[in-house]
mmCIF file with all atom_site columns, C-alpha atoms in Angstrom:
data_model
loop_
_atom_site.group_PDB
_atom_site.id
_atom_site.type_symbol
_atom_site.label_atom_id
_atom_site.label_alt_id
_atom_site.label_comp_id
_atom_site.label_asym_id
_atom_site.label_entity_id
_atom_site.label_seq_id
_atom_site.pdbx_PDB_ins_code
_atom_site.Cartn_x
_atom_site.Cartn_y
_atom_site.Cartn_z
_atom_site.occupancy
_atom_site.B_iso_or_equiv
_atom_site.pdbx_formal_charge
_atom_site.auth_seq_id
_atom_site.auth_comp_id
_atom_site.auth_asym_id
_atom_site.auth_atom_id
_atom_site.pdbx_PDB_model_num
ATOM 1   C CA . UNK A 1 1   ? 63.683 -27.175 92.665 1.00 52.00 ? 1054 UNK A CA 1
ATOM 2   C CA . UNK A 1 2   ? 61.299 -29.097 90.941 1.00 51.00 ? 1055 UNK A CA 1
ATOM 3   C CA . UNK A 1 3   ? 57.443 -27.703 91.468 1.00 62.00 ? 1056 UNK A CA 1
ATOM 4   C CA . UNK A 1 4   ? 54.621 -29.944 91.929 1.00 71.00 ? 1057 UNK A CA 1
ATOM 5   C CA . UNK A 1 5   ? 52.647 -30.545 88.745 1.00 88.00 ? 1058 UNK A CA 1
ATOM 6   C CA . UNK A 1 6   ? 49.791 -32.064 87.449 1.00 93.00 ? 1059 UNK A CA 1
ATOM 7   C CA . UNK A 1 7   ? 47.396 -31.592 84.141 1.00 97.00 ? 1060 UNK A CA 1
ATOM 8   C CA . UNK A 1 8   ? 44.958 -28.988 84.295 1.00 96.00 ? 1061 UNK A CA 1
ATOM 9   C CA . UNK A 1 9   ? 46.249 -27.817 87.534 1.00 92.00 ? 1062 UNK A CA 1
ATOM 10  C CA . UNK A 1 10  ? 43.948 -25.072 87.784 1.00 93.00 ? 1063 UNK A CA 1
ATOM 11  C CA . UNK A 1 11  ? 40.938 -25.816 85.467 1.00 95.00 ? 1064 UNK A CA 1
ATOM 12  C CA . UNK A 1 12  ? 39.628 -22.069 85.473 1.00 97.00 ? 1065 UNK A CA 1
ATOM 13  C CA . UNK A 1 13  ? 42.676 -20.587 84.281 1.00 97.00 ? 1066 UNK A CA 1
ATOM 14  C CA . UNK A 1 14  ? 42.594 -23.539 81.360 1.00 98.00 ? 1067 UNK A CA 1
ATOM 15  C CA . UNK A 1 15  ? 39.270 -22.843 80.241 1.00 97.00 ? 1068 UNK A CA 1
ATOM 16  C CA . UNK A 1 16  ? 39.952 -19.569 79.826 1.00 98.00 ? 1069 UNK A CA 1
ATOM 17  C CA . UNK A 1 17  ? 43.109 -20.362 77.480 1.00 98.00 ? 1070 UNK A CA 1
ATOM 18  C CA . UNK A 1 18  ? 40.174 -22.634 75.482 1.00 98.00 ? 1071 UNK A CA 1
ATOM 19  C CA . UNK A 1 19  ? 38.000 -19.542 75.459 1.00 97.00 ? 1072 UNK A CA 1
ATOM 20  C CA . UNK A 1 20  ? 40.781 -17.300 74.293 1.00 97.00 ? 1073 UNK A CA 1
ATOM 21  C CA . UNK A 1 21  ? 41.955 -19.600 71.436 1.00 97.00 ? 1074 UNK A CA 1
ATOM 22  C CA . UNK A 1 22  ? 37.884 -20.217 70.331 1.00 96.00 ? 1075 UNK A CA 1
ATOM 23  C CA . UNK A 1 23  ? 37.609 -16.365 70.364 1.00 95.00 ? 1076 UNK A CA 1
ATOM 24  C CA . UNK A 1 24  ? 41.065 -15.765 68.231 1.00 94.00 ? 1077 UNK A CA 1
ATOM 25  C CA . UNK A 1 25  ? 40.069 -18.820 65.782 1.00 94.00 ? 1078 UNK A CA 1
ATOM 26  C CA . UNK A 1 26  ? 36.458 -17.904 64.749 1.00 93.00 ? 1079 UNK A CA 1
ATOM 27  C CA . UNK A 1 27  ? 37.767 -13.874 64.399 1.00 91.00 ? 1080 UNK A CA 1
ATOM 28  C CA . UNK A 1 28  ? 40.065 -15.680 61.537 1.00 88.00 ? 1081 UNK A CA 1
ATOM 29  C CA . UNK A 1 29  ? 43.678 -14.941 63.324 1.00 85.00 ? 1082 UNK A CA 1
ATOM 30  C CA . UNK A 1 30  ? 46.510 -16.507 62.726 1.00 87.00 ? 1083 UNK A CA 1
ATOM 31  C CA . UNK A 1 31  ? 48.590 -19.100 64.113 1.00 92.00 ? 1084 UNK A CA 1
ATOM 32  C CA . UNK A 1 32  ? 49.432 -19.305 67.955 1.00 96.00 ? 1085 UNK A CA 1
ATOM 33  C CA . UNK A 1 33  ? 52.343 -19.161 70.187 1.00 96.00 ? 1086 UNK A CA 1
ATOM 34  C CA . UNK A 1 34  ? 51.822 -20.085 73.850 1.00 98.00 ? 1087 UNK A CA 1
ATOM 35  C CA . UNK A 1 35  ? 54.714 -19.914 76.466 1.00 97.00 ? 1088 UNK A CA 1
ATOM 36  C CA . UNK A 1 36  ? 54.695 -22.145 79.853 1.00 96.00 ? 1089 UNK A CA 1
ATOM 37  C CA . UNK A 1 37  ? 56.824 -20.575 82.246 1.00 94.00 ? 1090 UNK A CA 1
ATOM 38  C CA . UNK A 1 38  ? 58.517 -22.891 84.439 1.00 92.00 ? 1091 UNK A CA 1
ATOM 39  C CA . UNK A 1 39  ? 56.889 -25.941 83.120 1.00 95.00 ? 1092 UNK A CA 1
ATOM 40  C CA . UNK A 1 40  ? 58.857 -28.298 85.319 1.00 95.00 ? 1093 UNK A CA 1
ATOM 41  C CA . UNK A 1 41  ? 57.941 -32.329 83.722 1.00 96.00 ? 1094 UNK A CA 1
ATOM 42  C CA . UNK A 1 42  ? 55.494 -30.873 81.154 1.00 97.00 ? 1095 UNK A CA 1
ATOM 43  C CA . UNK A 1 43  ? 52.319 -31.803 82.526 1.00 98.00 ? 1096 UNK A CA 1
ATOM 44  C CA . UNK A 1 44  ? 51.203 -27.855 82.011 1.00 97.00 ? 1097 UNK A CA 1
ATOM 45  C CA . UNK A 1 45  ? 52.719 -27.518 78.330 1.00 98.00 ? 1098 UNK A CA 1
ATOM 46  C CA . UNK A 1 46  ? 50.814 -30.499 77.208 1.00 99.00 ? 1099 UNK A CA 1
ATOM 47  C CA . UNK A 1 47  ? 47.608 -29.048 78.664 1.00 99.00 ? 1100 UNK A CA 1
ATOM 48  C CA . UNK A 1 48  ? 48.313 -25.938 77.416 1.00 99.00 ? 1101 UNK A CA 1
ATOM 49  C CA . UNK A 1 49  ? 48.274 -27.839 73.920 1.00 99.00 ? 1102 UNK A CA 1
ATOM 50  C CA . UNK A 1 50  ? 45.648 -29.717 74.634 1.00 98.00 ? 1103 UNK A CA 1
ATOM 51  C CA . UNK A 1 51  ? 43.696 -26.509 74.760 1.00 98.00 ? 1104 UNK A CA 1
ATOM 52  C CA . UNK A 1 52  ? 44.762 -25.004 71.997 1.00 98.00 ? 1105 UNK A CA 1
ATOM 53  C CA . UNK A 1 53  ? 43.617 -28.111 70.009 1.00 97.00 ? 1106 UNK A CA 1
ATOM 54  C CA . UNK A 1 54  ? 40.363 -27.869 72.019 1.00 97.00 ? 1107 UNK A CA 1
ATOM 55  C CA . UNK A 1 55  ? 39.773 -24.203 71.224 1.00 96.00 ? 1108 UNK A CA 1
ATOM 56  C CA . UNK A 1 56  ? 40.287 -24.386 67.473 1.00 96.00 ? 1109 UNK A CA 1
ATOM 57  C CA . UNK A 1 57  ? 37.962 -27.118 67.167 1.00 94.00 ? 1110 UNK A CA 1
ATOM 58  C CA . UNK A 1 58  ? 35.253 -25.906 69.088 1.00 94.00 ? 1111 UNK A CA 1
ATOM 59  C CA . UNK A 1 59  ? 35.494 -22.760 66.558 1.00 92.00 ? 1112 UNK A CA 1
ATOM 60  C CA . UNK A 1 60  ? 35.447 -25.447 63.833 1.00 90.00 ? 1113 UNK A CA 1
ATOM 61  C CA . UNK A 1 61  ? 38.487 -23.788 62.410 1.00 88.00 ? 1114 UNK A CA 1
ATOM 62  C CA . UNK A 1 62  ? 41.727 -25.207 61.725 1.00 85.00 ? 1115 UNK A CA 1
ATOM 63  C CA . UNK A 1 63  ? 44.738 -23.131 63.008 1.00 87.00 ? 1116 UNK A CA 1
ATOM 64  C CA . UNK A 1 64  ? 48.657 -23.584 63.639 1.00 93.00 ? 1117 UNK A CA 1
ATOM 65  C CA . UNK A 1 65  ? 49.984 -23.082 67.118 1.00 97.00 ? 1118 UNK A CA 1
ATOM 66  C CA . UNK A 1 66  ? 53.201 -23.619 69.188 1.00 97.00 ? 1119 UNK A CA 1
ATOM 67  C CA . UNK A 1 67  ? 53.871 -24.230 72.665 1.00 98.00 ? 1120 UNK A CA 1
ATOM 68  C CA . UNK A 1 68  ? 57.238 -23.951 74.391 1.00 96.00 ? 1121 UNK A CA 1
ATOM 69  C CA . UNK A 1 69  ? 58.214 -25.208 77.713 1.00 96.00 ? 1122 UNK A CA 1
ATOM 70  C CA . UNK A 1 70  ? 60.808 -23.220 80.094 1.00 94.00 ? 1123 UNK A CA 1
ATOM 71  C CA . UNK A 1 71  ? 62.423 -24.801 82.798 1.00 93.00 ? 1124 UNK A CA 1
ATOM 72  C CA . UNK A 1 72  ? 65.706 -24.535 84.750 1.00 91.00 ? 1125 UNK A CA 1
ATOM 73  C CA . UNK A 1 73  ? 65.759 -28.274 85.379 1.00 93.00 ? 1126 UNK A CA 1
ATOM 74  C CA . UNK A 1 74  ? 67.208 -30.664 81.936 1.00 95.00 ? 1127 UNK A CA 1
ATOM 75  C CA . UNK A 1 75  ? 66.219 -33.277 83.976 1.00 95.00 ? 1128 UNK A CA 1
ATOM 76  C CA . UNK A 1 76  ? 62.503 -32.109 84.274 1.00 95.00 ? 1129 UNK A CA 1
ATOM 77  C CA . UNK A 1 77  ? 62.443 -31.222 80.661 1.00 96.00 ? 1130 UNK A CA 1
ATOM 78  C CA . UNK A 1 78  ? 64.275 -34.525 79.307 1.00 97.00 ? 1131 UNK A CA 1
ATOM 79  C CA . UNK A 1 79  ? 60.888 -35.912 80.545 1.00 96.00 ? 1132 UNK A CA 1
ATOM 80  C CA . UNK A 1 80  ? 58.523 -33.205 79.030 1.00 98.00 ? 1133 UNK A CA 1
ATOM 81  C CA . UNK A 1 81  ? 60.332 -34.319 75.685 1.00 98.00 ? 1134 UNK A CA 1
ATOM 82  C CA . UNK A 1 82  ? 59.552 -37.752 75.566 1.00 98.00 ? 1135 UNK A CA 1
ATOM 83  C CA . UNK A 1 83  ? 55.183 -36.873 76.137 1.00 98.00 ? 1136 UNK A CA 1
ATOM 84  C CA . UNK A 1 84  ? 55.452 -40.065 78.422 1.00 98.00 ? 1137 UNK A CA 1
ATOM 85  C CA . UNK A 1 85  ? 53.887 -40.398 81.602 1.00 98.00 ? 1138 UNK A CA 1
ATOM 86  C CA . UNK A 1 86  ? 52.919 -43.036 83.992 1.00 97.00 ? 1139 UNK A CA 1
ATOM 87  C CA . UNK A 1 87  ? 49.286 -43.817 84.582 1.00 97.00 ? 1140 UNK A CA 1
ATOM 88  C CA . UNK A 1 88  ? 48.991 -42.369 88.392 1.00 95.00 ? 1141 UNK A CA 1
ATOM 89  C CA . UNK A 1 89  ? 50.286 -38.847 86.634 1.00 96.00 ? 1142 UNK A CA 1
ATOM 90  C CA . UNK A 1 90  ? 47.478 -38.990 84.319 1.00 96.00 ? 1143 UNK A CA 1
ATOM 91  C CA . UNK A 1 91  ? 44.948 -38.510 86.766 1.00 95.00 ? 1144 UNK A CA 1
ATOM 92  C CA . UNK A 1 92  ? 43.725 -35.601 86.255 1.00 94.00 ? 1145 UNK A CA 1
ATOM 93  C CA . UNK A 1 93  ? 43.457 -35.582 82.705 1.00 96.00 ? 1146 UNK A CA 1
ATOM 94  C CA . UNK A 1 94  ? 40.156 -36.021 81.162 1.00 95.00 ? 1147 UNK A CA 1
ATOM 95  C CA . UNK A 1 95  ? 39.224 -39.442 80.013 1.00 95.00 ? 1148 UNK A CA 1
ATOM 96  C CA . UNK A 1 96  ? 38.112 -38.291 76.652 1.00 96.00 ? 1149 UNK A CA 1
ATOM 97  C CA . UNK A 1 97  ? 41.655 -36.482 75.982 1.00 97.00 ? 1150 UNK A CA 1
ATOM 98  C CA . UNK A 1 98  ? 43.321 -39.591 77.127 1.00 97.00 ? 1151 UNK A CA 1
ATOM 99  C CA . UNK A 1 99  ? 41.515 -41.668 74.566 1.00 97.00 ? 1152 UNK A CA 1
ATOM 100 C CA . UNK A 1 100 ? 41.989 -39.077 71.341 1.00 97.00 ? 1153 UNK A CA 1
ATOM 101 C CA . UNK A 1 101 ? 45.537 -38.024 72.132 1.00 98.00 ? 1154 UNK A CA 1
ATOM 102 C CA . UNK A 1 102 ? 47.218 -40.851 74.184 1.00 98.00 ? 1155 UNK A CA 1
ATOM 103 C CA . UNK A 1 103 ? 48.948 -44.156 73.266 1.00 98.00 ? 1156 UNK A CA 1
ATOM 104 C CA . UNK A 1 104 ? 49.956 -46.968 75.888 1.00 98.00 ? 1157 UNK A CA 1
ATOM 105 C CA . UNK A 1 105 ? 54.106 -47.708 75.162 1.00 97.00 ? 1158 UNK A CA 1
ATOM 106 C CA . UNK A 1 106 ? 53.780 -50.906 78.269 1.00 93.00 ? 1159 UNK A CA 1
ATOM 107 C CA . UNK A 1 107 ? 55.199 -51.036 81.906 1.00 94.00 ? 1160 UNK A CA 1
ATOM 108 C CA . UNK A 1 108 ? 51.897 -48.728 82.691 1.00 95.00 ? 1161 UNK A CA 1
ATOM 109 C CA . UNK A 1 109 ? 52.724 -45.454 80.675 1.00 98.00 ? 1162 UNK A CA 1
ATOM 110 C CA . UNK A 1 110 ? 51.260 -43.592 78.419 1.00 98.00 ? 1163 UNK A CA 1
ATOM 111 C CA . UNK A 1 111 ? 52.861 -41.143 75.455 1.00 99.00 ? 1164 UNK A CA 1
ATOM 112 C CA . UNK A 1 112 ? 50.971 -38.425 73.816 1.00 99.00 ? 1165 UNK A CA 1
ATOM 113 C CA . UNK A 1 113 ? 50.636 -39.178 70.273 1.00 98.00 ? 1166 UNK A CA 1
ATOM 114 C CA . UNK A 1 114 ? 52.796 -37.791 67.943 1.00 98.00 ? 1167 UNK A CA 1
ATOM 115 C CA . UNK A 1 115 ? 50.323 -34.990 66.494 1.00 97.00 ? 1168 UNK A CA 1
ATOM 116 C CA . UNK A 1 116 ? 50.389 -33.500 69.898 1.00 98.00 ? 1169 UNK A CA 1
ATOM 117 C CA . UNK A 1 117 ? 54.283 -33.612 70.567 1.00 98.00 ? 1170 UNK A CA 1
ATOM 118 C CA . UNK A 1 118 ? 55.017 -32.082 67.903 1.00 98.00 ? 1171 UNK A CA 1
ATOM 119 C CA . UNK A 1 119 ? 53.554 -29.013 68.505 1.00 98.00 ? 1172 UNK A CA 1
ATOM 120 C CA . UNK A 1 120 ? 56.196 -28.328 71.571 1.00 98.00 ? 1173 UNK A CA 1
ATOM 121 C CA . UNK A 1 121 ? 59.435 -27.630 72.180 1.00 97.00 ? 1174 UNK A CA 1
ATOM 122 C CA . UNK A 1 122 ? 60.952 -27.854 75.767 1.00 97.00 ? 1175 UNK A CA 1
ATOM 123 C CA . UNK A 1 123 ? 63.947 -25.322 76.618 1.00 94.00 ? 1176 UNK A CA 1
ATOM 124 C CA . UNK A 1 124 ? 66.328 -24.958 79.643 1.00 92.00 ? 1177 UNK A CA 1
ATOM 125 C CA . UNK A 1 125 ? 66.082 -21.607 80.399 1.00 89.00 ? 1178 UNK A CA 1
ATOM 126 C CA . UNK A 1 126 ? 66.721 -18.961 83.722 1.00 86.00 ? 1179 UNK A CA 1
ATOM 127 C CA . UNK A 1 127 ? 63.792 -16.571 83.760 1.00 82.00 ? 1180 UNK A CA 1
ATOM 128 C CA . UNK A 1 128 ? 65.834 -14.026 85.784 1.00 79.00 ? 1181 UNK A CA 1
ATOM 129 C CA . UNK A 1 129 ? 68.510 -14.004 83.200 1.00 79.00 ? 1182 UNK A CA 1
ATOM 130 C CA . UNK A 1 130 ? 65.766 -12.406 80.776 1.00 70.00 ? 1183 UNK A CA 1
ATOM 131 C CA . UNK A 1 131 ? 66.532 -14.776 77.672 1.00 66.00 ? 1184 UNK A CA 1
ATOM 132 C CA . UNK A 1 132 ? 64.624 -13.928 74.450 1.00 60.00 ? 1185 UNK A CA 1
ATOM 133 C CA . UNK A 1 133 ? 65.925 -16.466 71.912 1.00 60.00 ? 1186 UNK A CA 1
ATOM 134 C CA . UNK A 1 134 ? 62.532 -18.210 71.312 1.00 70.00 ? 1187 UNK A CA 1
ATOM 135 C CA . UNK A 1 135 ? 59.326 -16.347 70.255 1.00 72.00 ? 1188 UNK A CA 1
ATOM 136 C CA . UNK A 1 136 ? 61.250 -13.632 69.334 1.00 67.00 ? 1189 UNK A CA 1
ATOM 137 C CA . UNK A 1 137 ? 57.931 -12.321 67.720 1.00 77.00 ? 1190 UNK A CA 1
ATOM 138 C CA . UNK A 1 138 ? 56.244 -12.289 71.294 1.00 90.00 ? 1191 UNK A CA 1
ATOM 139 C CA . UNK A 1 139 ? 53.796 -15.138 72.541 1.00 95.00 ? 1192 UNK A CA 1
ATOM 140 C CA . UNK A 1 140 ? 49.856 -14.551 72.010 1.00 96.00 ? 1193 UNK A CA 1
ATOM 141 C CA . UNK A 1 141 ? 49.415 -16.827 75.639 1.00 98.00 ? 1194 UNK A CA 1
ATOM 142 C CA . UNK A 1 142 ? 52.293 -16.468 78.492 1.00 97.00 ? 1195 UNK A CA 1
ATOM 143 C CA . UNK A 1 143 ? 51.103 -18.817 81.622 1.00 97.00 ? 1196 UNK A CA 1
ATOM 144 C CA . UNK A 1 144 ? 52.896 -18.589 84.164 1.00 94.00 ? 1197 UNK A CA 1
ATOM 145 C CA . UNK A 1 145 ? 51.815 -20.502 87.500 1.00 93.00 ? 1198 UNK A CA 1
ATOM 146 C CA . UNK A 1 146 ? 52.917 -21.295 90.741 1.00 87.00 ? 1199 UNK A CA 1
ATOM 147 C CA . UNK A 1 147 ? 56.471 -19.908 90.239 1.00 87.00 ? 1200 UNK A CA 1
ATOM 148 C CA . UNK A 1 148 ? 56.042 -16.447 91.458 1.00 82.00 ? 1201 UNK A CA 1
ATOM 149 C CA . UNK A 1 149 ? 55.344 -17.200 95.105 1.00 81.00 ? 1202 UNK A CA 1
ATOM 150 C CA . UNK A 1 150 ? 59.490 -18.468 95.465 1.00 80.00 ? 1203 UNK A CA 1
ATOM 151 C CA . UNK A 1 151 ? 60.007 -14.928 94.607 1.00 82.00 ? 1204 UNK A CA 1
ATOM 152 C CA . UNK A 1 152 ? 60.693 -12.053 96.879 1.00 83.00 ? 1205 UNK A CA 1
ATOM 153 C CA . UNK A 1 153 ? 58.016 -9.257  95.772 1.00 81.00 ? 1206 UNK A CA 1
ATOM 154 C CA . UNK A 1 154 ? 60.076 -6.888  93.853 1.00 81.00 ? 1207 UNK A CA 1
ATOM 155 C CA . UNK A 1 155 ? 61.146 -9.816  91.816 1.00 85.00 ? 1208 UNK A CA 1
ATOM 156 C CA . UNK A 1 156 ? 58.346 -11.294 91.304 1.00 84.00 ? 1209 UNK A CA 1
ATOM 157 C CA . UNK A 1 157 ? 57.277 -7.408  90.144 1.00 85.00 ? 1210 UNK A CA 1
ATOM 158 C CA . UNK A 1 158 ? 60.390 -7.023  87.918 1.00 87.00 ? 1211 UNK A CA 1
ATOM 159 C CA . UNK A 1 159 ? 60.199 -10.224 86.025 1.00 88.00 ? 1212 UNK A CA 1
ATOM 160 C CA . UNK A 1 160 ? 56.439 -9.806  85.591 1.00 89.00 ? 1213 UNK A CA 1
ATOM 161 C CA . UNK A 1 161 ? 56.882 -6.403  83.442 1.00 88.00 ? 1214 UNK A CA 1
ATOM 162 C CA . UNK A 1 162 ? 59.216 -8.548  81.721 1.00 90.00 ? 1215 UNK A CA 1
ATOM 163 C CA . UNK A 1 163 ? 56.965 -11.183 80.649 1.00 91.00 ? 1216 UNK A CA 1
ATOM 164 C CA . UNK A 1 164 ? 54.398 -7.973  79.936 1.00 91.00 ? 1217 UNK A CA 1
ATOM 165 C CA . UNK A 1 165 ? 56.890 -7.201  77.516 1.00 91.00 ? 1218 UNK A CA 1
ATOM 166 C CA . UNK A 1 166 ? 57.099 -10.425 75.979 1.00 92.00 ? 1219 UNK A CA 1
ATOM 167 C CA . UNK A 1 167 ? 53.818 -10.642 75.020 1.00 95.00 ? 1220 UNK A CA 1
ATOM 168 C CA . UNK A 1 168 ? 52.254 -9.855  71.741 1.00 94.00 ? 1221 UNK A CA 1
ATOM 169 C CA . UNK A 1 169 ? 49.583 -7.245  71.495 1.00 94.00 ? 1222 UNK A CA 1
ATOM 170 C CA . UNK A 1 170 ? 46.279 -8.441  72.272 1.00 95.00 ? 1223 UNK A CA 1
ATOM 171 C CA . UNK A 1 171 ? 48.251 -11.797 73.960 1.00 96.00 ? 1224 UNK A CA 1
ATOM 172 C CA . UNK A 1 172 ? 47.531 -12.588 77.403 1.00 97.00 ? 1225 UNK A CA 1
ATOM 173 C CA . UNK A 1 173 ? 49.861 -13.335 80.868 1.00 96.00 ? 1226 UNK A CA 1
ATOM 174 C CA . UNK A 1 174 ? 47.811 -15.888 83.256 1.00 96.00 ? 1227 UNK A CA 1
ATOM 175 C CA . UNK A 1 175 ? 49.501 -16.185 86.516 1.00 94.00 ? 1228 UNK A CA 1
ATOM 176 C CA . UNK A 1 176 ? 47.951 -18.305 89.299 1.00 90.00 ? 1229 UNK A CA 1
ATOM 177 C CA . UNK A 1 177 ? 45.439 -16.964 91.964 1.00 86.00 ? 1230 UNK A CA 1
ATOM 178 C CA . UNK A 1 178 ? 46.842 -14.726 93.989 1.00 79.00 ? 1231 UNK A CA 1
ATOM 179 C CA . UNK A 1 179 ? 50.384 -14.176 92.774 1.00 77.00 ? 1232 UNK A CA 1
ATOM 180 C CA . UNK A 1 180 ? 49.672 -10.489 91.784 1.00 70.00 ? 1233 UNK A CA 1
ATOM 181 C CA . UNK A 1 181 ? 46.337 -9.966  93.314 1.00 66.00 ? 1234 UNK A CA 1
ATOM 182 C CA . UNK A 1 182 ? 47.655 -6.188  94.364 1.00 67.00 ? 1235 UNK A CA 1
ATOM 183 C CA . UNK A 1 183 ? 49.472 -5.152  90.942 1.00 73.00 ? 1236 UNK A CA 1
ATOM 184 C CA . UNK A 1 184 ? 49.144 -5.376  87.615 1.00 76.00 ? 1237 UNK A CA 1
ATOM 185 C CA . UNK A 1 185 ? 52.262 -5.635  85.096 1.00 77.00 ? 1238 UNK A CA 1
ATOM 186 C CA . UNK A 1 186 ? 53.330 -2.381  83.099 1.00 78.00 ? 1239 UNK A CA 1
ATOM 187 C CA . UNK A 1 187 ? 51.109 -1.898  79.852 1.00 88.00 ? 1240 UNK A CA 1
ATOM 188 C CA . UNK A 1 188 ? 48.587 -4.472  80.600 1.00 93.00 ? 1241 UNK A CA 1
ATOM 189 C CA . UNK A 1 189 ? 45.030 -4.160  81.853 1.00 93.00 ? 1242 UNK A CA 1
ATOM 190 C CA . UNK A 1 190 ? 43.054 -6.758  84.102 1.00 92.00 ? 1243 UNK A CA 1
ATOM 191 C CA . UNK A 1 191 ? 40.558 -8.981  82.350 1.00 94.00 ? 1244 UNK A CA 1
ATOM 192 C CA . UNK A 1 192 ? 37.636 -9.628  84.373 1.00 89.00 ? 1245 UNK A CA 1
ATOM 193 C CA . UNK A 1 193 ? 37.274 -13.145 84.718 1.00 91.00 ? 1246 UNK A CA 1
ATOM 194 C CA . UNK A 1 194 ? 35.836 -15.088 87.624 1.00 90.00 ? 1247 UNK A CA 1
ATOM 195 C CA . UNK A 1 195 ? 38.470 -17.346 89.218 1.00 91.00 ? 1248 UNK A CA 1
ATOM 196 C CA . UNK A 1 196 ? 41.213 -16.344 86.841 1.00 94.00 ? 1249 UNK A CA 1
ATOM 197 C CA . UNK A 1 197 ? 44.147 -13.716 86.806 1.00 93.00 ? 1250 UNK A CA 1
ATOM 198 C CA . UNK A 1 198 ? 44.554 -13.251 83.693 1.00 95.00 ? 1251 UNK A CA 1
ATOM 199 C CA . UNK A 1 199 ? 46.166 -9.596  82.031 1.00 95.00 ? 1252 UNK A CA 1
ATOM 200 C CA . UNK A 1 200 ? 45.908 -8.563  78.426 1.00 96.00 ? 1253 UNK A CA 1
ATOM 201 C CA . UNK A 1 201 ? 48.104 -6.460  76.305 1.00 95.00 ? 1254 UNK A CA 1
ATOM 202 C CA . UNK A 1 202 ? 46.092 -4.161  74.211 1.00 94.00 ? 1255 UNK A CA 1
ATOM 203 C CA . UNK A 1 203 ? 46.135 -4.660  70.487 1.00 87.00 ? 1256 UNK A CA 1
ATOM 204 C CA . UNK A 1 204 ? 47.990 -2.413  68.402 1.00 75.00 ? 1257 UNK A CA 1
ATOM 205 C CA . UNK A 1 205 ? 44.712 -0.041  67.312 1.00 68.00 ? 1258 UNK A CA 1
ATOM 206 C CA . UNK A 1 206 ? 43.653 -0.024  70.824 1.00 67.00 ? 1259 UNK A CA 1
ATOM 207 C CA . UNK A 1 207 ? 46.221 1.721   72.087 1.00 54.00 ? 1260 UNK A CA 1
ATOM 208 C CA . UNK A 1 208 ? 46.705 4.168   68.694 1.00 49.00 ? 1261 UNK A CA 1
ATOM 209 C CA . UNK A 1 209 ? 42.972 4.609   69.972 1.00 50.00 ? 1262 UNK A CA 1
ATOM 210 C CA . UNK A 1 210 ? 43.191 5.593   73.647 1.00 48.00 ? 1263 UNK A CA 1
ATOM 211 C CA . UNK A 1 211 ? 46.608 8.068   73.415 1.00 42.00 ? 1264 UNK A CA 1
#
């Protein structure tokens, strides 16, 4: 199974992964690892970098960052790799990202220059097998979209409280609109954010705090 995908997919949920870098940039934090879960041709890893650069330069900061790519598909991911798309894929991107960050390579495709590729890494991976080989620190952003709903509803609950756990403190999980609208993961809290579902880990001093 290969899910649709497109850039930007949902534009709330990607605003709010710009907000959340700006915010983590100007308080001075370090660098950044963001996790897309399921990430099929790597339309929603790119974005997801594509925010990241966005957020640190809207705090005027400069700031290191990561993004992986999980899919079960090595064909879907042996396209991520190359950052090439065709021009009807690059629809939804906006024109002033496709004039900083892409490069034509002829027959009417497009690759994302080099200083964006290299900030991602594309790996086959089963989600229900509950691999931890990359990250092994924890990711600061886990976004996870459109996946959930092919599970049944206790999976979908079990493999949430494991990407709760693979989450740094203070790190978000954004999952799409309505995939959990009637539970929240184990040891995260809600964030209250129009148009989003987004769940936050509490730093480390909040919760030495509130027990």
């Amino acid at each position: 199974l290969i899910k649709e995908t497109r850039f930007f997919r949902h534009r709330e949920s990607h605003a709010f992964v710009r907000h959340s870098v700006q915010r983590h940039a100007a308080s001075g934090g370090g660098s950044l690892n963001l996790w897309s879960v399921g990430c099929s041709t790597g339309q929603e890893a790119y974005s997801l970098a594509l925010d990241a650069i966005e957020g640190f330069s809207t705090a005027r900061r400069s700031g290191d960052f990561a993004v992986i790519g999980t899919d079960l598909s090595r064909s879907a991911l042996q396209e991520a790799r190359t950052g090439t798309y065709p021009a009807h894929a690059l629809l939804d991107l906006p024109k002033e990202y496709a004039t900083r960050f892409l490069e034509p390579v002829g027959a009417g495709r497009f690759r994302f220059r080099i200083e964006v590729r290299s900030r991602l890494a594309f790996v086959v991976d089963n989600l229900l097998l509950r691999q931890r080989g990359f990250f092994p620190e924890g990711a600061d952003i886990i976004f996870c979209q459109n996946l959930l709903i092919y599970f049944r509803r206790w999976r979908r609950h079990d493999t949430l409280n494991f990407l709760a756990q693979r989450l740094k403190p203070g790190g978000h999980l954004i999952l799409g609109p309505g995939e959990s609208h009637d539970w929240c993961p184990a040891g995260l809290t809600r964030v209250e954010h129009p148009g989003v579902a987004a769940y936050r880990r509490p730093a480390d001093d909040e919760a030495s705090h509130g027990s």
